Every structure is written in structure tokens, then in C-alpha cells.
Short mmCIF file of C-alpha atoms and ligand atoms in Angstrom, two decimals:
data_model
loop_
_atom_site.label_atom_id
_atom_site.label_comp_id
_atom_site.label_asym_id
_atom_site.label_seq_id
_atom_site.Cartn_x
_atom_site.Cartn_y
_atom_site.Cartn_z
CA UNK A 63 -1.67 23.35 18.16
CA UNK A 64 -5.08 21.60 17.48
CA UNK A 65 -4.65 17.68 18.44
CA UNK A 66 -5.85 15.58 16.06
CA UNK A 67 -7.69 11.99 16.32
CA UNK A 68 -8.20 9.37 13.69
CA UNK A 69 -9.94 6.16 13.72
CA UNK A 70 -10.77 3.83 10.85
CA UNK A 71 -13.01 1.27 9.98
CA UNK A 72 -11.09 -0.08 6.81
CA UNK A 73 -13.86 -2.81 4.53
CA UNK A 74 -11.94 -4.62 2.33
CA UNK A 75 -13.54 -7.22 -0.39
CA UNK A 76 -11.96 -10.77 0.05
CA UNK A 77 -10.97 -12.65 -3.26
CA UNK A 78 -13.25 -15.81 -2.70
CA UNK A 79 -14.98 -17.46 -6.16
CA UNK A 80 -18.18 -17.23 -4.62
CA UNK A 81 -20.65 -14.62 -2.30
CA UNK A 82 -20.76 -15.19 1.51
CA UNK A 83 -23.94 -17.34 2.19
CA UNK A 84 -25.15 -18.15 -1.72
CA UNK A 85 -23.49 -19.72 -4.24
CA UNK A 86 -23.68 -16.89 -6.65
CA UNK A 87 -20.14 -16.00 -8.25
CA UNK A 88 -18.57 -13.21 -7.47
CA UNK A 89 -19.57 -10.18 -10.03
CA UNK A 90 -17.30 -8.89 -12.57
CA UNK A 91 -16.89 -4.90 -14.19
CA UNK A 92 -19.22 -5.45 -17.23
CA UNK A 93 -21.73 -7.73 -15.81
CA UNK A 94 -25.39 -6.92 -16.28
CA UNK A 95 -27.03 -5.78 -13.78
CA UNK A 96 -29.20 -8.59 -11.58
CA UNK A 97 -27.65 -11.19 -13.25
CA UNK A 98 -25.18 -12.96 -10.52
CA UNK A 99 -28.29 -13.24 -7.80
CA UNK A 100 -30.15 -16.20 -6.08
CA UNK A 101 -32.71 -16.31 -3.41
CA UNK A 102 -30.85 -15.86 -1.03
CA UNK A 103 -29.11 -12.92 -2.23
CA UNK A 104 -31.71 -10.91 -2.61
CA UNK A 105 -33.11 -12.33 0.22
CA UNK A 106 -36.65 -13.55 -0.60
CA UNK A 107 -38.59 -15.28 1.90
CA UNK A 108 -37.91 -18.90 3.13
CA UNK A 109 -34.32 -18.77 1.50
CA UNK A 110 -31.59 -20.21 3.65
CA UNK A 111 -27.88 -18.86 3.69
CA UNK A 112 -25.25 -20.96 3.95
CA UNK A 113 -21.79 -19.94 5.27
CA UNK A 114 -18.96 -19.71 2.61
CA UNK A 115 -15.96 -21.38 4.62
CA UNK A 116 -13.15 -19.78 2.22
CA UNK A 117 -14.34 -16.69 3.50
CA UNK A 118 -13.87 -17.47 7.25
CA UNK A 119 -10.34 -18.87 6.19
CA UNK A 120 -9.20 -15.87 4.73
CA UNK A 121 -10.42 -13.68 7.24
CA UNK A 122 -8.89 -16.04 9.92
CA UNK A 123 -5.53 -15.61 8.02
CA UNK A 124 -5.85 -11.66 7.96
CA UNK A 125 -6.49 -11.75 12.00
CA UNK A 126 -3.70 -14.09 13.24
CA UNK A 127 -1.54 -11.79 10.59
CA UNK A 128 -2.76 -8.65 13.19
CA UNK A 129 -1.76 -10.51 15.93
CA UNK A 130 -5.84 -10.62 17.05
CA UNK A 131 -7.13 -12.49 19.38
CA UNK A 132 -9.24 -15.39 17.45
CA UNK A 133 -13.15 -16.07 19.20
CA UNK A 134 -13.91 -19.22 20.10
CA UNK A 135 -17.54 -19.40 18.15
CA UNK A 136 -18.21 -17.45 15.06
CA UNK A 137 -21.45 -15.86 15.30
CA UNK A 138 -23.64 -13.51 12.57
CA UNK A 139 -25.91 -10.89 13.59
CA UNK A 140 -28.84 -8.73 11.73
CA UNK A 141 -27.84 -5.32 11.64
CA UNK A 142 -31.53 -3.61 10.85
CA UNK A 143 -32.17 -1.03 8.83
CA UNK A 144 -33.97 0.27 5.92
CA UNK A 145 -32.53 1.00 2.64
CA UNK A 146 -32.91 -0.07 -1.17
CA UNK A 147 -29.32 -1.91 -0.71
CA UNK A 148 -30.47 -4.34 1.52
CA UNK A 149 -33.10 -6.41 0.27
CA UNK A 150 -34.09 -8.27 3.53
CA UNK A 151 -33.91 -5.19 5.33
CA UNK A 152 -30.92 -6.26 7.85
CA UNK A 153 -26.93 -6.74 6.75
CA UNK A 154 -25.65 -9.78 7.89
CA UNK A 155 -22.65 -9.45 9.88
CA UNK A 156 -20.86 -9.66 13.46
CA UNK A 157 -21.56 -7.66 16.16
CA UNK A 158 -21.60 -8.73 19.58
CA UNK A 159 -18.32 -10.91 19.40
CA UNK A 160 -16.39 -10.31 16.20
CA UNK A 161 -13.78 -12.72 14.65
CA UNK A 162 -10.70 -11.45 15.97
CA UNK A 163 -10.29 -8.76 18.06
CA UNK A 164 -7.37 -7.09 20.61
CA UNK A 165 -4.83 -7.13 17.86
CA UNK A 166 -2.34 -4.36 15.51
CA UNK A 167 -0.23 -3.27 13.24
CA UNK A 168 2.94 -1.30 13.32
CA UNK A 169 3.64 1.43 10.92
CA UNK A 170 7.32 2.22 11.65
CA UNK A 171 7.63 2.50 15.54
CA UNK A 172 4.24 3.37 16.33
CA UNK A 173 2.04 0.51 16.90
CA UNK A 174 -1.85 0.82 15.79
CA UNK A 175 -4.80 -1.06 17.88
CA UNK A 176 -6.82 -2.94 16.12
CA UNK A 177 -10.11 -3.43 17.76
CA UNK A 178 -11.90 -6.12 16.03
CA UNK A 179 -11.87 -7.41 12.32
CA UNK A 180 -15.24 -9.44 11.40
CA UNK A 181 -16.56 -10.40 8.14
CA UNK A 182 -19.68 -9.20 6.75
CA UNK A 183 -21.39 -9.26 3.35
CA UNK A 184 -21.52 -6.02 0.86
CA UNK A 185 -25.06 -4.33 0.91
CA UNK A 186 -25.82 -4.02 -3.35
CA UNK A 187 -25.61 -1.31 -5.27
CA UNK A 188 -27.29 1.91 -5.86
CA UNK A 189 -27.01 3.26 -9.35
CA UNK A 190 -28.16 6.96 -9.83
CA UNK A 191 -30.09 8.00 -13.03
CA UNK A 192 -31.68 11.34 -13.02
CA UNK A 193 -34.41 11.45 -10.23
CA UNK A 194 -34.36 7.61 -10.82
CA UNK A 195 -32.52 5.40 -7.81
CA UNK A 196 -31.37 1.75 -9.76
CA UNK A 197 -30.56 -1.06 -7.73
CA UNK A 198 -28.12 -3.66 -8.68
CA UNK A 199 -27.88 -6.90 -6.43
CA UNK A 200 -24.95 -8.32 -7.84
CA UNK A 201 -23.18 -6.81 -5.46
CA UNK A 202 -25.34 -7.90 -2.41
CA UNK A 203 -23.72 -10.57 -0.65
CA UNK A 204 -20.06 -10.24 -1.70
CA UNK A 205 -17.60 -11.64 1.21
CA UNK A 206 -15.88 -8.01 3.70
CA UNK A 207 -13.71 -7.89 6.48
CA UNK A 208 -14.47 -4.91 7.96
CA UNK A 209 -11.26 -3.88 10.13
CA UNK A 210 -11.99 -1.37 13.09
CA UNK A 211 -8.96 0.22 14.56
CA UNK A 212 -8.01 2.06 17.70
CA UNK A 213 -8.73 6.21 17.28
CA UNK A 214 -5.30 6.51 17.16
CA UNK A 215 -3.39 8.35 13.82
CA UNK A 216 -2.56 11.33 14.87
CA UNK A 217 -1.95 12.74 10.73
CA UNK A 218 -3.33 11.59 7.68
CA UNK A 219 -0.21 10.77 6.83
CA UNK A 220 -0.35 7.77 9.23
CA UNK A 221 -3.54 6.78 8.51
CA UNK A 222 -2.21 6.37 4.72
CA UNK A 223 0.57 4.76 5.91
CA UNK A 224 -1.80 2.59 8.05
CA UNK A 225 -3.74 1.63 4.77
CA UNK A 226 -0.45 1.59 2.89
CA UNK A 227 0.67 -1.58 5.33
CA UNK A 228 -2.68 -3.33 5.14
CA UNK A 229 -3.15 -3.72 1.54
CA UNK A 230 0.24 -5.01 1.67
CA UNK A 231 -0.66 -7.32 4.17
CA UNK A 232 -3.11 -8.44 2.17
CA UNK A 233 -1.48 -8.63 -1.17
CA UNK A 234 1.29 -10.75 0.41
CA UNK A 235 -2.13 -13.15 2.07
CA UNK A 236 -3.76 -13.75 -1.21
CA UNK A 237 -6.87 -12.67 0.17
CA UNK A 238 -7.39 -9.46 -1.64
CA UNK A 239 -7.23 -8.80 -5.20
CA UNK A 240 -5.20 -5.79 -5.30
CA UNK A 241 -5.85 -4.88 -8.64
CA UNK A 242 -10.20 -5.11 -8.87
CA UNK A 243 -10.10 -5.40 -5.02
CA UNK A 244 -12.17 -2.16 -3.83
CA UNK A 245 -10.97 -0.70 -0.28
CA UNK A 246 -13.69 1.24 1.28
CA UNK A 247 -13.25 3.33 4.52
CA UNK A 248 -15.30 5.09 7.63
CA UNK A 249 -12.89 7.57 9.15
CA UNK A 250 -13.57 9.32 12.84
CA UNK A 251 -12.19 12.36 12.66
CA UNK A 252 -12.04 15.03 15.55
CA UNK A 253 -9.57 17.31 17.29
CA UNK A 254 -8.93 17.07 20.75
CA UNK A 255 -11.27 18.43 23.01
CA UNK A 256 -14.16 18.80 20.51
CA UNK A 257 -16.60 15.89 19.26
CA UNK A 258 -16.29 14.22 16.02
CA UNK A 259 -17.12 13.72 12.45
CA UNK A 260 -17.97 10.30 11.06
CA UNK A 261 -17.17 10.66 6.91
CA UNK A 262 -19.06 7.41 5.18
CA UNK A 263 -17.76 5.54 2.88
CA UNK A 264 -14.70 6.56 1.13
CA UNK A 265 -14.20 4.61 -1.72
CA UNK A 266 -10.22 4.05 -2.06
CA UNK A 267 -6.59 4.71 -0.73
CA UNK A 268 -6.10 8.10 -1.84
CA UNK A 269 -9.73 9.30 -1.46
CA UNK A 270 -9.28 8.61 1.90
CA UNK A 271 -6.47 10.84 2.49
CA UNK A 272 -7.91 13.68 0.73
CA UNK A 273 -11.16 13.67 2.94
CA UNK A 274 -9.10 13.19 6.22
CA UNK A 275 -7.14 16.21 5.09
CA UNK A 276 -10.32 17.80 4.12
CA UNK A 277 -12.69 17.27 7.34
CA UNK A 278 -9.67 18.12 9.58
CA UNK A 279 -9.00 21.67 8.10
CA UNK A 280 -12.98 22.04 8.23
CA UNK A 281 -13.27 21.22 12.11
CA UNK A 282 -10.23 23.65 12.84
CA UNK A 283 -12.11 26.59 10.82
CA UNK A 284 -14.98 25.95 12.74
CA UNK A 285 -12.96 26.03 16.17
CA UNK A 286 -11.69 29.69 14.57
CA UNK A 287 -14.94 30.46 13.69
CA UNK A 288 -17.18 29.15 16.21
CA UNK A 289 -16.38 26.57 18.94
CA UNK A 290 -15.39 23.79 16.92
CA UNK A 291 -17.92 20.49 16.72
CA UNK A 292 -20.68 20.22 19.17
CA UNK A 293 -22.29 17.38 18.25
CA UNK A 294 -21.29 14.30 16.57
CA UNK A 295 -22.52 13.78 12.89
CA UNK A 296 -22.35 11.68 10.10
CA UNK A 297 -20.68 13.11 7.01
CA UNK A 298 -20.23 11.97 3.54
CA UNK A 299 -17.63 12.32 1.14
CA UNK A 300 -18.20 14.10 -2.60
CA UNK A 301 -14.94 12.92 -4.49
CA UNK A 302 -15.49 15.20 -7.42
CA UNK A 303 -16.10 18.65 -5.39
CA UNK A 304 -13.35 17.23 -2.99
CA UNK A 305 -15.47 18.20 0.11
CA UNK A 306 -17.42 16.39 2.99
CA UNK A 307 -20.97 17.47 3.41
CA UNK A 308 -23.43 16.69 6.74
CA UNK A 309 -25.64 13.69 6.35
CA UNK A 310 -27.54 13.38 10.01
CA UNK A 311 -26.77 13.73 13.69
CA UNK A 312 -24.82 10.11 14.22
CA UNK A 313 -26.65 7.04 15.50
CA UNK A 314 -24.89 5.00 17.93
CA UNK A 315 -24.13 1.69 16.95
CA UNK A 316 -26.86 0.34 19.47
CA UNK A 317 -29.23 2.16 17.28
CA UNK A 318 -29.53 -0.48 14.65
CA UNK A 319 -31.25 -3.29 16.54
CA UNK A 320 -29.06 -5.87 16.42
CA UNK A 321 -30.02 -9.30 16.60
CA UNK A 322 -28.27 -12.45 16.78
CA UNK A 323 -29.42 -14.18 12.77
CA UNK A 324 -31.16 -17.21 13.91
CA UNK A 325 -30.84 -18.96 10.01
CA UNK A 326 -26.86 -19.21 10.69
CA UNK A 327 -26.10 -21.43 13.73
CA UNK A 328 -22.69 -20.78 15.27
CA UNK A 329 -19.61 -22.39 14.13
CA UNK A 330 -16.88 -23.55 16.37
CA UNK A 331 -13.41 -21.98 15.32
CA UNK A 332 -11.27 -24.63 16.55
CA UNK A 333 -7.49 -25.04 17.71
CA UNK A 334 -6.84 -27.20 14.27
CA UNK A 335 -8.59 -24.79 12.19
CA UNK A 336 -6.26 -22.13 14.01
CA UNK A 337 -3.30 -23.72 13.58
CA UNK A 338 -4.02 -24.84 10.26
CA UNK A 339 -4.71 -20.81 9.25
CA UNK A 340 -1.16 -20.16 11.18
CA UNK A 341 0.56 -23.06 9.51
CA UNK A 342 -0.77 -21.57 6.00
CA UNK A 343 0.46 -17.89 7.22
CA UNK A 344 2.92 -16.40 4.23
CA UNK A 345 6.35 -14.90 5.41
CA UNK A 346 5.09 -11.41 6.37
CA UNK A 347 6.25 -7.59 6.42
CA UNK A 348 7.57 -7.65 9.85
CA UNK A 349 8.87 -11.01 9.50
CA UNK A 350 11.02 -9.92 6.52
CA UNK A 351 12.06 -7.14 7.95
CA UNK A 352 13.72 -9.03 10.86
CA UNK A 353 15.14 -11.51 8.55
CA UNK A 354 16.44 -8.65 5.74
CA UNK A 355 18.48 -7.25 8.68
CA UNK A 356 20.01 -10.44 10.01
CA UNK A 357 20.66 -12.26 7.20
CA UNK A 358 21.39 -9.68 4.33
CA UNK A 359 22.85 -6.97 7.22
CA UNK A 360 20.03 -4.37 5.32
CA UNK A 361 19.80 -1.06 7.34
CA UNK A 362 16.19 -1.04 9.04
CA UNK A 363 15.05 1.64 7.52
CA UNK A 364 16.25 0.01 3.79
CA UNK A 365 14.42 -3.42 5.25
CA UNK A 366 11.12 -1.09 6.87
CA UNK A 367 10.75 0.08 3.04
CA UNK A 368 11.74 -3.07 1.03
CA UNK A 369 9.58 -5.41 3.58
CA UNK A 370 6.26 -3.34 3.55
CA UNK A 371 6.02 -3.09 -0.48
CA UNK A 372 4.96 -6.37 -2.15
CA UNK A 373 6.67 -5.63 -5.52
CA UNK A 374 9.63 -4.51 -3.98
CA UNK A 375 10.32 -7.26 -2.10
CA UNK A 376 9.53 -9.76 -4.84
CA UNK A 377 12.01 -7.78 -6.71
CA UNK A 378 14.58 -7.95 -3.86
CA UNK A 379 14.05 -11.63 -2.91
CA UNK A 380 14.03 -12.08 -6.58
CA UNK A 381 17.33 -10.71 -7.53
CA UNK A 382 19.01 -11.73 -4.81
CA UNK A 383 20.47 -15.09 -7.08
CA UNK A 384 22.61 -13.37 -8.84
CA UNK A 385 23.21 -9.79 -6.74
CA UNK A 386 24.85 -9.12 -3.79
CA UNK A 387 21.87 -8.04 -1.05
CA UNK A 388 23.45 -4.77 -0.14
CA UNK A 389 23.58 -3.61 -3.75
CA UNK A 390 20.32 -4.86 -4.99
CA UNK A 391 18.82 -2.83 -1.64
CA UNK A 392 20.20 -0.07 -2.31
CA UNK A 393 19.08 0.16 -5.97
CA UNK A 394 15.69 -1.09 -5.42
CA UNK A 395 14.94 0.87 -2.62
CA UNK A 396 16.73 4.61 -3.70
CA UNK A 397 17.01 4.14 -7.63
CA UNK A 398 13.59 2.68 -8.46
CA UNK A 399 11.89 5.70 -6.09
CA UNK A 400 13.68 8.09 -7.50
CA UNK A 401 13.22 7.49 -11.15
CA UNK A 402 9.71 6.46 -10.47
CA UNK A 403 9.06 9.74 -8.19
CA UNK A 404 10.79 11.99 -11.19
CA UNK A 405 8.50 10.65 -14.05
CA UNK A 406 5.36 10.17 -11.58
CA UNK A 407 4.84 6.64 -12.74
CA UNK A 408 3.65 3.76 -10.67
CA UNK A 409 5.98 0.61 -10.64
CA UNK A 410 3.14 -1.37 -12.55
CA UNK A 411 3.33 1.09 -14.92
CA UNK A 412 7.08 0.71 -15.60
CA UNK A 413 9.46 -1.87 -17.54
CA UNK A 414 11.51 -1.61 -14.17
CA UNK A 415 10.58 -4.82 -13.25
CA UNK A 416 10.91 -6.53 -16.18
CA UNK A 417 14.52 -5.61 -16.73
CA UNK A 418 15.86 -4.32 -13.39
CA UNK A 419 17.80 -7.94 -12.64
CA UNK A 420 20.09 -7.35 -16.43
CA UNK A 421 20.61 -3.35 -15.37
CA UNK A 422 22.06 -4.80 -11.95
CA UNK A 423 24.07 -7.42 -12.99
CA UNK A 424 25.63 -5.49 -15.74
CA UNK A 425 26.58 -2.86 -13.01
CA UNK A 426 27.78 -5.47 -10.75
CA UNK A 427 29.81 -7.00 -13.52
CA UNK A 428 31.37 -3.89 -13.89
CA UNK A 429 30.19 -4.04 -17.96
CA UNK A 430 28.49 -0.64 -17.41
CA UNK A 431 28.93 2.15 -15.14
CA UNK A 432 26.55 3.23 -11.71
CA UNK A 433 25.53 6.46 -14.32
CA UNK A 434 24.87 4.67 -17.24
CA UNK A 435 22.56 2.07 -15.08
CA UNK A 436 20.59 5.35 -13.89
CA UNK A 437 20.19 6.37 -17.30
CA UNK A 438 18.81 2.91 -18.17
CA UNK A 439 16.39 3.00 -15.21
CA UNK A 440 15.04 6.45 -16.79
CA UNK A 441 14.55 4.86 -19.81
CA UNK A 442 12.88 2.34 -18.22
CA UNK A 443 10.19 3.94 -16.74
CA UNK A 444 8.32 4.68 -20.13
CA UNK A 445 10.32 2.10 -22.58
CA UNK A 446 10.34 -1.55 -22.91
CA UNK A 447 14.02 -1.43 -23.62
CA UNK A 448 16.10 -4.65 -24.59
CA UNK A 449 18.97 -4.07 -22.16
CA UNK A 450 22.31 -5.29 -23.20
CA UNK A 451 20.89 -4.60 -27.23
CA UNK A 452 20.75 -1.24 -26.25
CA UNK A 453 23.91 -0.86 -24.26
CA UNK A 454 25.32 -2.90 -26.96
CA UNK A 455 24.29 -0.73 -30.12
CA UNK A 456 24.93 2.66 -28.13
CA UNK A 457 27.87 1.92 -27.19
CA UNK A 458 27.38 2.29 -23.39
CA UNK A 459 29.99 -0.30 -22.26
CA UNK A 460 32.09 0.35 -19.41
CA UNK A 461 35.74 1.66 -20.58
CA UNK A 462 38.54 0.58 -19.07
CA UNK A 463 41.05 0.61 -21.57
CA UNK A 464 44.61 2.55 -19.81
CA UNK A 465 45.83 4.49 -22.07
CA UNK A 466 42.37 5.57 -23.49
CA UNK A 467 41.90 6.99 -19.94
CA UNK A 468 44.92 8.56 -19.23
CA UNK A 469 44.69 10.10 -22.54
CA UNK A 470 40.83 11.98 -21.42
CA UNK A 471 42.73 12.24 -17.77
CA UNK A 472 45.45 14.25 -19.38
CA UNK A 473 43.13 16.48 -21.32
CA UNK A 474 40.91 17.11 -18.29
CA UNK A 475 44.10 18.35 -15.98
CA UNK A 476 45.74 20.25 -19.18
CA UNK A 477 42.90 22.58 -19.08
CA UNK A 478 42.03 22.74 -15.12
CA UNK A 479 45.63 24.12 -14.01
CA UNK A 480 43.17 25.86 -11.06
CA UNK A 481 41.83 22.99 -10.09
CA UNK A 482 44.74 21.08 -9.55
CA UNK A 483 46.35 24.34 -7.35
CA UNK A 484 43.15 24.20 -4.74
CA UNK A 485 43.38 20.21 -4.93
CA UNK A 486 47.33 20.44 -4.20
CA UNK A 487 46.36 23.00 -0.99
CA UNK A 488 44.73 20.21 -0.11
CA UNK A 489 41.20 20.69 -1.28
CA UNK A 490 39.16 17.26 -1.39
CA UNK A 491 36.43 19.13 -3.48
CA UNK A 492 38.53 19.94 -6.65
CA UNK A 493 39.76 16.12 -6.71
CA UNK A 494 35.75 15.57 -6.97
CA UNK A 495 35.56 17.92 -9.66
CA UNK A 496 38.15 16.19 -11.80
CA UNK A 497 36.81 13.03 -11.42
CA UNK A 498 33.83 14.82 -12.30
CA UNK A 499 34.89 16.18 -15.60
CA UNK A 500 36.91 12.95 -16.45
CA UNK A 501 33.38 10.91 -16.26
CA UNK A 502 31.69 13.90 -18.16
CA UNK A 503 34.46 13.52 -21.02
CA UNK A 504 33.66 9.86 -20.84
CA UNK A 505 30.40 10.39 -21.53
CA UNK A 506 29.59 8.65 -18.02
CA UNK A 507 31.40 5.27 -19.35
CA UNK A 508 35.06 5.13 -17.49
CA UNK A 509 35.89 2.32 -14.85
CA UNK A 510 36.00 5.15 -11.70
CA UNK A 511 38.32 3.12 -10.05
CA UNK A 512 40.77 3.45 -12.93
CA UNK A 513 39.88 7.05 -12.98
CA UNK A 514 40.81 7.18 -9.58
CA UNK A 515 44.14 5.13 -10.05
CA UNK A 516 45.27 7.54 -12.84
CA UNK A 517 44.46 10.45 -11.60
CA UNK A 518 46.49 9.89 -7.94
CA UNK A 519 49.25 8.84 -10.15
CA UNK A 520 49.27 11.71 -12.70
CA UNK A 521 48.75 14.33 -9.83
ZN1 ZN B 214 -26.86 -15.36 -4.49
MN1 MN B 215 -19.42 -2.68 8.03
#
């Protein structure tokens, strides 16, 4: 078995109004090109930056919520280089002592490293047109956290999972706009015993899994074929041919001549400003999933999956005024998967949330059946559907009349003599399958617990 190792350096775009060190708004899809720039953005001579302090208090928030260890002085260095996308030919960002640092994130028992998170400004952007190489500074200067972990997923699985957690994180700070919000990724990829394959720039959550699962087959053909990776390199990642593809031997870090950035003098993060950034910290996945178990007696694993999925624990918390915890976990963890999983819609893409609260209640008011609530929650998925109209006008209400009942009971036993024998022998199974055709005869719509009544007393 070939070992695997997988380390990430996740950048993530922060939701601030304006850039890092300019004034200059953030850009939106649509804008012209060049239009949301200043001096300092595209970094002409003499221009100044000035530190954007909603920046540094969302990234503060996003390190206490890794448990990091917060520095004492916030410092920015020039990472040099030359390339179209940086206009002053260096990236600001943090180098020698990042923002936090020591800190991690559990996804399910295993608990991830995180090595450092600092912020950073976006390089702009390069826009390819025929032999021609655009570039578009609205981009340049937009406020990242980069976050650096530990080489330490052992599957792409967990490094999805990983991601997964963080954008939740995230979502649940404020910081991130998970909708136009762009994730970008640098994943380390080896297997033991061999040296390893930098991919650049993977643009997105499920991008990232495909090239993880794409470089690691690669190395293990080549440790088949050859002797596996000899030297380190620097790959990049083609999203439409689904395939990573060498760049250069990899630089080291050390290689970019990194300088402290003299125009930016260092800030003092103090204990206040800590505090206040703790004070300010939202309720958070592991939090919730502490507090799920004591005070709603949630199973972990129902409180791991509720806890660690922003919608679905709005929805929880949400319907928890009028539903009993256990029941609303149960249906919002297992039903709203499985209906969502069967139709391969997203949640956002559903009416689920919209109506999910009237579906419950009507279950727990016994006015509908568990099966007739599923079928709603297919609906659901593609159809705006006015709940109790539609229960109403199809005539989905929950029967309970007696002697309607023991009328389809009778029916079902008159024709399942052999069913009754096996049941009488003591089979539990064949009960089942009355109850089973009683509900079917019912079109899904009798009380079960009168089913059950008449049926014990008939047999
Ligand atoms: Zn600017
Ligand atoms: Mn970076």
C-alpha cells in the first residue's frame, strides 16, 4: 500500500468593502476591466499603502476560531518576483512571522495542524486572448488569508472534508462570502518515501479534489513505472482536460527574496484587540456540537453532521420552536440527504428550506403520516409547493377514523390467510408485511399506531 501525504495551503478572499492597503472597492463579476484601481493598486511610484483594519479583524477572528496562536506585532513582507500580475514586482504579504500560527481543526476525530494563517493581497488578473496576455488590476490588492496546514490528510477525502469544515467556519464568521467568495488552493502531494508534487492554484472545492485524486494516481504509475518522484516540482492544474501538467523544478520558499515592506510599519495586535475579536467570536461547529449533545441529547455523529453544515444548523436551531430536537435531527440530518442525494440537488437549490418547518409540524401533529412527509420532501426538491394547500386539496391527511381502518385491516387479512399462519408461528416479519399492505391500501395515510392497535386485536 502506497502512503499518501497531503498538505494545503487553502487562500480564501475575505468579504471586506474595500482592497487591503487602497481604498479601491472591492470588484464585482461584470466590472470593466481597470476600472476599481488607484495608485497604489497598481503600485506606481511614490504611492503609499495603507492597512485596511477590517481585514486584520476578520482574519484575527478566523485564527482564534483555529485555536492559533495570535503574534504579538503584525508585520508585511515583499515577496519578489516577476510577473504581469504584480505590478510593483513584489506581493505584499507575511512571511517571517505570520498572524496566527500553531493552531487546527478537527474533521471528525482526527485533528489537522494548522501551521500559520496570514493575510495577503490577491496578485491581478491575467486574461488570455489568443497569443495576447490581458491584464486586469481590479483584482490586485483584494484582502486573502492564506491558511497553511500541517502535511497531514492522508485521502482526498479528508482534505475535502478539511475544506468542507473551513468554509463552514467561515460562513458561520461572516468573513467569507460563500456564494461570490472564490477558494483557491496549493496542494503538496507525495507518497511516502518519494518526493513531492506542488499543484498551483486550484481554483475551488471540488477542483481540488479532482486534482488530488488526479496527481496521486499519477505519482503511483510512476512508482510502477519508474521509481516514483525524484525531484520536487511545481505542477499546475488544467480543469477542462482534468489533468496536472509540470510547470518547473520547485523553488524553495527562500527563493523569493523576501523582505520586510518598509512603507507598512508594524502594528501592535494587542490583548483588547484580542479579546475584543474573541468576545465577537460566533457560536462555532465544535461548540454546537458539544451543546447539540448536552442539551438536545443528539447522537454525535447526528450533532458532527448538523454542527459542521451552516444551513443545516440554521434549519435545526431554527425549527427547534415548535419541534421536538430529536425529531427535527433526525429529519434534517437523514431525510433532507436523502432526498437531496436521490435528485442530486444542492439544498440552495431546493424549496426544502422554505417549507421544511410546516412538513415537520404536520408530522409531529400527527395531521399527516412519516410517508406522506417523505413524499412532500421529494416534491420539494424541484417544487415550490404550498404545503398544507397541497395536503389539503390531495387529500393527504392522516386517517384515523376506526372503523374506516378496521374495514382496509379486514380486507388486508381476508386475502393474506398465509401471512397470518407464519405470523401466528411466531414470525415478526409477516406482522411487518401486514402493516405493510394495510399502509399500501391506505395509500400511505393511516394513523400506524391505530394500525397497530387493530391489527393485535383482530389477530
Ligand atoms: Zn486601489
Ligand atoms: Mn499566498
Amino acid at each position: 500500500m502506497h502512503e499518501v501525504i497531503i498538505g494545503l495551503e487553502v487562500h480564501c478572499s475575505l468579504n471586506t468593502k474595500t482592497k487591503l492597503f487602497c481604498p479601491c472597492a472591492i470588484p464585482e463579476e461584470g466590472d470593466e476591466a481597470n476600472t476599481k484601481t488607484c495608485n497604489i493598486c497598481v503600485g506606481f511610484p511614490g504611492s503609499k499603502p495603507a492597512l485596511n483594519k477590517k481585514a486584520v479583524a476578520y482574519a484575527l477572528k478566523l485564527a482564534l476560531a483555529l485555536n492559533c496562536k495570535i503574534t504579538k506585532e503584525l508585520i508585511f513582507s515583499r515577496k519578489s518576483y516577476f510577473y504581469p500580475d504584480v505590478a510593483k514586482n513584489y506581493q505584499t504579504t507575511q512571511y517571517e512571522i505570520p498572524l496566527g500560527s500553531k493552531g487546527n481543526l478537527n474533521i471528525g476525530s482526527k485533528k489537522i495542524g494548522i501551521t500559520r494563517i496570514h493575510i495577503e493581497e490577491d496578485p491581478a488578473a491575467l486574461v488570455h486572448q489568443g497569443s495576447l496576455v490581458l491584464v486586469d488590476y481590479n483584482r490586485s490588492g483584494k484582502p486573502l488569508c492564506e491558511i497553511v496546514t500541517e502535511p497531514e490528510f492522508t485521502s482526498p477525502d479528508e482534505a475535502r472534508e478539511f475544506l468542507k469544515r473551513l468554509i463552514t467556519i467561515l460562513h458561520y464568521l461572516e468573513i467569507f462570502d460563500v456564494n461570490k467568495g472564490v477558494i483557491k488552493a496549493d496542494a503538496n502531494i507525495s507518497i511516502k518515501g518519494y518526493e513531492r508534487a506542488e499543484i498551483k492554484n486550484i481554483t475551488g472545492f471540488k477542483e481540488i479534489e479532482r486534482a488530488l485524486n488526479y496527481e496521486i494516481e499519477r505519482q503511483k504509475v510512476l512508482i510502477r513505472e519508474h521509481q516514483g518522484l525524484k525531484h520536487r516540482e511545481t505542477r499546475g492544474w488544467d480543469a477542462e482536460k482534468g489533468i496536472t501538467l509540470f510547470q518547473r523544478r520547485k523553488e524553495e520558499e527562500q527563493d523569493y527574496g523576501y523582505i520586510l515592506d518598509t512603507d507598512l510599519v508594524p502594528i501592535d495586535l494587542t490583548k483588547e484587540m484580542i479579546d475584543e475579536a474573541k468576545h465577537s467570536l460566533p457560536e462555532l461547529p465544535q461548540e454546537k456540537v458539544v451543546r447539540y449533545q448536552k442539551e438536545y441529547t443528539l447522537k454525535i455523529e447526528d450533532a458532527e453532521v448538523l454542527a459542521n453544515d451552516f444551513i443545516l444548523a440554521k434549519l435545526f436551531e431554527h425549527s427547534l420552536s415548535k419541534i421536538e430536537p430529536g425529531f427535527a435531527a433526525e429529519w434534517i440530518r437523514r431525510e433532507v440527504s436523502r432526498v437531496l442525494n436521490y435528485k442530486k440537488k444542492e439544498l440552495e437549490e431546493s424549496f426544502i428550506e422554505k417549507h421544511l418547518l410546516e412538513v415537520l409540524e404536520l408530522i409531529q401533529n400527527k395531521k399527516i403520516t412519516r410517508q406522506t412527509g417523505q413524499r412532500l420532501m421529494e416534491l420539494l426538491v424541484q417544487e415550490d409547493v404550498p404545503v398544507k394547500e397541497y395536503v389539503h386539496k390531495n387529500n393527504l391527511e392522516l386517517i384515523s377514523d376506526d372503523s374506516f381502518l378496521e374495514g382496509v385491516c379486514k380486507n388486508v387479512l381476508a386475502s393474506n390467510a398465509k401471512a397470518i399462519e407464519e405470523y401466528k408461528r411466531g414470525e415478526e416479519k409477516s406482522y411487518n408485511f401486514l402493516v405493510g399492505q394495510v399502509m399500501r391500501a391506505s395509500k400511505g395515510k393511516a394513523d400506524p399506531q391505530k394500525v397497530h392497535e387493530i391489527l393485535k386485536k383482530l389477530l
